[in-house]
Amino acid sequence: MRCVTSFLSILFSLLLSGAVGATTLTTSGAANNGNEGLMFDLQVGARDVTITALTSAGNSAVGLLYSVYARDGGFEGGQGVAAAWSLVATLLPDVSITTGELLFDIGDLELRAGSRTGIYLTAMEDRTPSEISYQLTTAGNVTAADEYLTILAGEGVNGIFGTTNSARQLVGSVSYELAVLAPIVSLPASGTMLLSLLGLIGVIRAWGILRRRWFHHRLSRRNHSAHARYSHAHPG
């Protein structure tokens, strides 16, 4: 029975390994430039991820609307081409009390394992100071990374889908969650034997329950018969 318990513990642990994990990747360095918008890339690792929020240094003026766009394959080739992008959200960002960064709560942007996606943050009107503040860098620079997601440098954007300036990188963060796995466990021969044993134990337990019920039924009938005989022998 101990080996059966150990097997069940291992199987339960494997199932839990598919649980969602929340992570935030934060870039390093301070903003030293800015414009109306910023394009950059997200490279996904070996697991599907869901982007839930972005932050960026920028203009926190009240009532300033921003839009977030995404493009399959990365931002390259999509500069200045609005039709090449998909709108993710248009919103009034929250402002961090501690850092003053803009928080874009974009909901759920699902990205497939191994994919590259361009992200475009842009203000919907021109303001001073710069709506999106970023950092000068080199093209393709990795600004933050872990096992599952990499943030790559991109380009600053003049106006909405206007001309671009290379190379610029995000000063902020990207929050994501790992997709839930539904692991398929390949059992060795011993595991198959254990499953057979579990089935056998189930049959034995079911047979035991049926026997106990039959026994209690027989005992109940016997007691009922004895009570009837006693009542007949001792009337009143």
Short mmCIF file of C-alpha atoms in Angstrom, two decimals:
data_model
loop_
_atom_site.label_atom_id
_atom_site.label_comp_id
_atom_site.label_asym_id
_atom_site.label_seq_id
_atom_site.Cartn_x
_atom_site.Cartn_y
_atom_site.Cartn_z
CA MET A 1 0.00 0.00 0.00
CA ARG A 2 2.94 2.30 0.68
CA CYS A 3 4.10 2.03 -2.95
CA VAL A 4 0.58 2.91 -4.15
CA THR A 5 0.57 6.01 -1.93
CA SER A 6 3.98 7.07 -3.27
CA PHE A 7 2.79 6.65 -6.84
CA LEU A 8 -0.29 8.79 -6.22
CA SER A 9 1.88 11.50 -4.62
CA ILE A 10 4.15 11.61 -7.69
CA LEU A 11 1.18 11.79 -10.06
CA PHE A 12 -0.39 14.61 -8.02
CA SER A 13 2.90 16.56 -8.13
CA LEU A 14 3.07 16.20 -11.91
CA LEU A 15 -0.42 17.59 -12.27
CA LEU A 16 0.42 20.55 -10.04
CA SER A 17 3.43 21.38 -12.22
CA GLY A 18 1.00 22.78 -14.77
CA ALA A 19 -0.24 25.49 -12.42
CA VAL A 20 -0.18 29.09 -13.60
CA GLY A 21 2.80 31.16 -12.43
CA ALA A 22 2.84 34.98 -12.38
CA THR A 23 6.10 36.76 -13.23
CA THR A 24 7.18 40.34 -13.96
CA LEU A 25 10.26 41.12 -16.06
CA THR A 26 11.70 44.56 -15.34
CA THR A 27 14.24 46.38 -17.50
CA SER A 28 17.25 48.16 -16.01
CA GLY A 29 18.42 51.72 -16.45
CA ALA A 30 16.71 55.12 -16.47
CA ALA A 31 14.89 56.90 -19.30
CA ASN A 32 17.02 59.38 -21.27
CA ASN A 33 14.80 60.02 -24.28
CA GLY A 34 11.17 59.81 -25.34
CA ASN A 35 8.47 60.32 -27.93
CA GLU A 36 4.79 59.62 -28.63
CA GLY A 37 5.35 55.87 -28.82
CA LEU A 38 7.67 52.88 -28.58
CA MET A 39 7.86 49.60 -30.48
CA PHE A 40 9.71 46.57 -29.11
CA ASP A 41 9.67 42.78 -29.33
CA LEU A 42 8.75 39.93 -27.00
CA GLN A 43 10.35 36.55 -27.69
CA VAL A 44 8.61 33.59 -26.04
CA GLY A 45 10.48 30.54 -24.75
CA ALA A 46 9.33 26.93 -24.59
CA ARG A 47 5.99 27.57 -22.84
CA ASP A 48 2.93 29.51 -23.97
CA VAL A 49 2.53 32.73 -21.98
CA THR A 50 -0.22 35.25 -21.38
CA ILE A 51 0.82 38.90 -21.13
CA THR A 52 -1.34 40.58 -18.49
CA ALA A 53 0.20 44.03 -18.00
CA LEU A 54 2.92 46.44 -19.14
CA THR A 55 4.53 49.41 -17.46
CA SER A 56 6.51 52.24 -18.98
CA ALA A 57 8.07 55.50 -17.96
CA GLY A 58 6.08 58.36 -19.46
CA ASN A 59 3.70 61.28 -19.16
CA SER A 60 1.16 60.66 -16.39
CA ALA A 61 -1.07 63.62 -17.31
CA VAL A 62 -4.68 63.08 -16.28
CA GLY A 63 -6.99 62.08 -19.13
CA LEU A 64 -4.25 61.12 -21.59
CA LEU A 65 -5.36 58.05 -23.57
CA TYR A 66 -2.91 55.38 -24.72
CA SER A 67 -3.23 52.44 -27.07
CA VAL A 68 -1.41 49.11 -27.05
CA TYR A 69 -0.95 47.19 -30.31
CA ALA A 70 0.56 43.77 -31.10
CA ARG A 71 2.05 42.30 -34.28
CA ASP A 72 2.90 38.67 -35.02
CA GLY A 73 6.54 38.16 -36.00
CA GLY A 74 7.87 41.31 -34.34
CA PHE A 75 7.75 45.03 -35.02
CA GLU A 76 10.18 44.94 -37.98
CA GLY A 77 8.27 45.56 -41.18
CA GLY A 78 5.35 47.10 -39.32
CA GLN A 79 6.77 50.58 -38.82
CA GLY A 80 4.38 53.18 -40.14
CA VAL A 81 1.83 50.55 -41.26
CA ALA A 82 -1.27 50.67 -39.07
CA ALA A 83 -2.89 47.76 -40.93
CA ALA A 84 -0.02 45.49 -39.87
CA TRP A 85 -0.98 45.74 -36.19
CA SER A 86 -3.82 44.47 -34.03
CA LEU A 87 -5.25 46.72 -31.34
CA VAL A 88 -5.00 45.11 -27.89
CA ALA A 89 -6.40 47.92 -25.74
CA THR A 90 -7.05 51.65 -25.56
CA LEU A 91 -7.07 52.89 -22.00
CA LEU A 92 -6.27 55.48 -19.38
CA PRO A 93 -3.27 53.91 -17.65
CA ASP A 94 -2.91 53.80 -13.89
CA VAL A 95 0.12 55.57 -12.42
CA SER A 96 2.44 53.89 -9.93
CA ILE A 97 2.61 55.82 -6.65
CA THR A 98 6.18 54.66 -6.01
CA THR A 99 7.80 54.95 -9.46
CA GLY A 100 5.46 57.24 -11.43
CA GLU A 101 5.39 54.65 -14.24
CA LEU A 102 2.36 54.16 -16.42
CA LEU A 103 0.55 50.84 -15.85
CA PHE A 104 -1.21 49.31 -18.85
CA ASP A 105 -3.59 46.62 -17.63
CA ILE A 106 -4.20 45.02 -21.01
CA GLY A 107 -6.13 41.94 -19.92
CA ASP A 108 -4.89 38.75 -21.58
CA LEU A 109 -2.61 38.73 -24.61
CA GLU A 110 -1.81 35.07 -25.34
CA LEU A 111 1.52 34.32 -27.02
CA ARG A 112 2.52 30.90 -28.33
CA ALA A 113 5.73 29.11 -27.37
CA GLY A 114 8.63 30.05 -29.66
CA SER A 115 6.84 33.06 -31.15
CA ARG A 116 8.01 36.64 -31.51
CA THR A 117 5.51 39.47 -31.08
CA GLY A 118 5.94 43.18 -31.62
CA ILE A 119 4.42 45.51 -29.01
CA TYR A 120 3.59 49.14 -29.75
CA LEU A 121 2.75 51.58 -26.95
CA THR A 122 1.48 54.96 -28.15
CA ALA A 123 -0.26 58.03 -26.81
CA MET A 124 -3.39 59.08 -28.68
CA GLU A 125 -2.35 62.76 -28.73
CA ASP A 126 0.82 64.84 -28.50
CA ARG A 127 1.77 66.15 -25.07
CA THR A 128 4.83 67.62 -23.39
CA PRO A 129 6.81 66.05 -21.76
CA SER A 130 7.13 62.93 -23.91
CA GLU A 131 4.25 60.52 -23.58
CA ILE A 132 6.49 57.42 -23.61
CA SER A 133 9.94 57.76 -22.10
CA TYR A 134 12.61 55.20 -23.04
CA GLN A 135 16.33 54.57 -23.15
CA LEU A 136 18.83 54.84 -26.01
CA THR A 137 20.42 51.47 -26.76
CA THR A 138 21.69 49.23 -29.58
CA ALA A 139 19.44 47.40 -32.05
CA GLY A 140 18.27 43.98 -30.85
CA ASN A 141 19.56 44.50 -27.32
CA VAL A 142 18.08 42.14 -24.71
CA THR A 143 16.63 44.43 -22.07
CA ALA A 144 15.28 41.75 -19.71
CA ALA A 145 14.87 37.98 -19.93
CA ASP A 146 14.16 34.76 -18.10
CA GLU A 147 13.52 31.16 -19.14
CA TYR A 148 10.12 31.89 -20.66
CA LEU A 149 10.21 35.44 -22.04
CA THR A 150 12.71 37.93 -23.48
CA ILE A 151 12.17 41.68 -23.96
CA LEU A 152 14.12 43.07 -26.93
CA ALA A 153 14.93 46.66 -27.87
CA GLY A 154 12.95 48.38 -30.61
CA GLU A 155 12.34 51.87 -31.96
CA GLY A 156 10.83 55.14 -30.79
CA VAL A 157 7.86 56.41 -32.81
CA ASN A 158 7.00 59.98 -33.81
CA GLY A 159 3.25 60.57 -33.68
CA ILE A 160 0.89 57.62 -34.24
CA PHE A 161 2.44 55.14 -36.70
CA GLY A 162 4.84 57.87 -37.75
CA THR A 163 8.56 57.79 -38.50
CA THR A 164 10.80 55.84 -36.13
CA ASN A 165 14.10 56.30 -34.32
CA SER A 166 16.41 53.32 -33.68
CA ALA A 167 17.40 51.93 -31.31
CA ARG A 168 15.23 52.48 -28.22
CA GLN A 169 14.29 50.21 -25.36
CA LEU A 170 11.49 49.98 -22.82
CA VAL A 171 12.02 51.49 -19.40
CA GLY A 172 9.45 49.54 -17.47
CA SER A 173 8.21 45.97 -17.18
CA VAL A 174 6.17 43.16 -18.72
CA SER A 175 4.02 40.90 -16.53
CA TYR A 176 3.00 37.47 -17.73
CA GLU A 177 1.58 34.13 -16.65
CA LEU A 178 2.53 30.69 -17.88
CA ALA A 179 -0.16 28.75 -19.68
CA VAL A 180 -1.62 25.79 -17.79
CA LEU A 181 -0.12 22.48 -18.81
CA ALA A 182 -2.13 19.31 -19.09
CA PRO A 183 0.76 16.86 -18.71
CA ILE A 184 0.56 13.38 -20.20
CA VAL A 185 2.34 11.01 -17.83
CA SER A 186 4.04 8.06 -19.54
CA LEU A 187 4.16 5.30 -16.95
CA PRO A 188 6.85 2.62 -16.82
CA ALA A 189 5.86 -1.02 -16.55
CA SER A 190 5.92 -0.73 -12.76
CA GLY A 191 3.50 2.20 -13.01
CA THR A 192 1.14 0.16 -15.16
CA MET A 193 1.31 -2.62 -12.61
CA LEU A 194 0.47 -0.12 -9.89
CA LEU A 195 -2.55 1.08 -11.84
CA SER A 196 -3.67 -2.54 -12.21
CA LEU A 197 -3.15 -2.96 -8.48
CA LEU A 198 -5.25 0.15 -7.83
CA GLY A 199 -8.02 -1.34 -9.95
CA LEU A 200 -7.80 -4.64 -8.09
CA ILE A 201 -7.92 -2.84 -4.75
CA GLY A 202 -11.02 -0.99 -5.93
CA VAL A 203 -12.73 -4.25 -6.87
CA ILE A 204 -11.83 -5.82 -3.52
CA ARG A 205 -13.13 -2.78 -1.62
CA ALA A 206 -16.37 -2.82 -3.62
CA TRP A 207 -16.78 -6.55 -2.93
CA GLY A 208 -16.17 -5.90 0.77
CA ILE A 209 -18.84 -3.18 0.83
CA LEU A 210 -21.34 -5.48 -0.91
CA ARG A 211 -20.55 -8.32 1.55
CA ARG A 212 -21.02 -5.99 4.53
CA ARG A 213 -24.32 -4.74 3.16
CA TRP A 214 -25.47 -8.33 2.52
CA PHE A 215 -24.38 -9.32 6.04
CA HIS A 216 -26.25 -6.39 7.64
CA HIS A 217 -29.30 -7.22 5.53
CA ARG A 218 -29.20 -10.86 6.71
CA LEU A 219 -28.65 -9.74 10.31
CA SER A 220 -31.54 -7.29 10.10
CA ARG A 221 -33.86 -9.98 8.75
CA ARG A 222 -32.67 -12.42 11.42
CA ASN A 223 -33.32 -9.88 14.20
CA HIS A 224 -36.71 -9.09 12.71
CA SER A 225 -37.61 -12.80 12.65
CA ALA A 226 -36.40 -13.31 16.23
CA HIS A 227 -38.43 -10.32 17.39
CA ALA A 228 -41.52 -11.70 15.64
CA ARG A 229 -41.10 -15.11 17.28
CA TYR A 230 -40.62 -13.48 20.71
CA SER A 231 -43.74 -11.37 20.23
CA HIS A 232 -45.74 -14.44 19.23
CA ALA A 233 -44.49 -16.43 22.26
CA HIS A 234 -45.16 -13.56 24.70
CA PRO A 235 -48.34 -11.86 23.62
CA GLY A 236 -49.40 -8.71 25.42
#
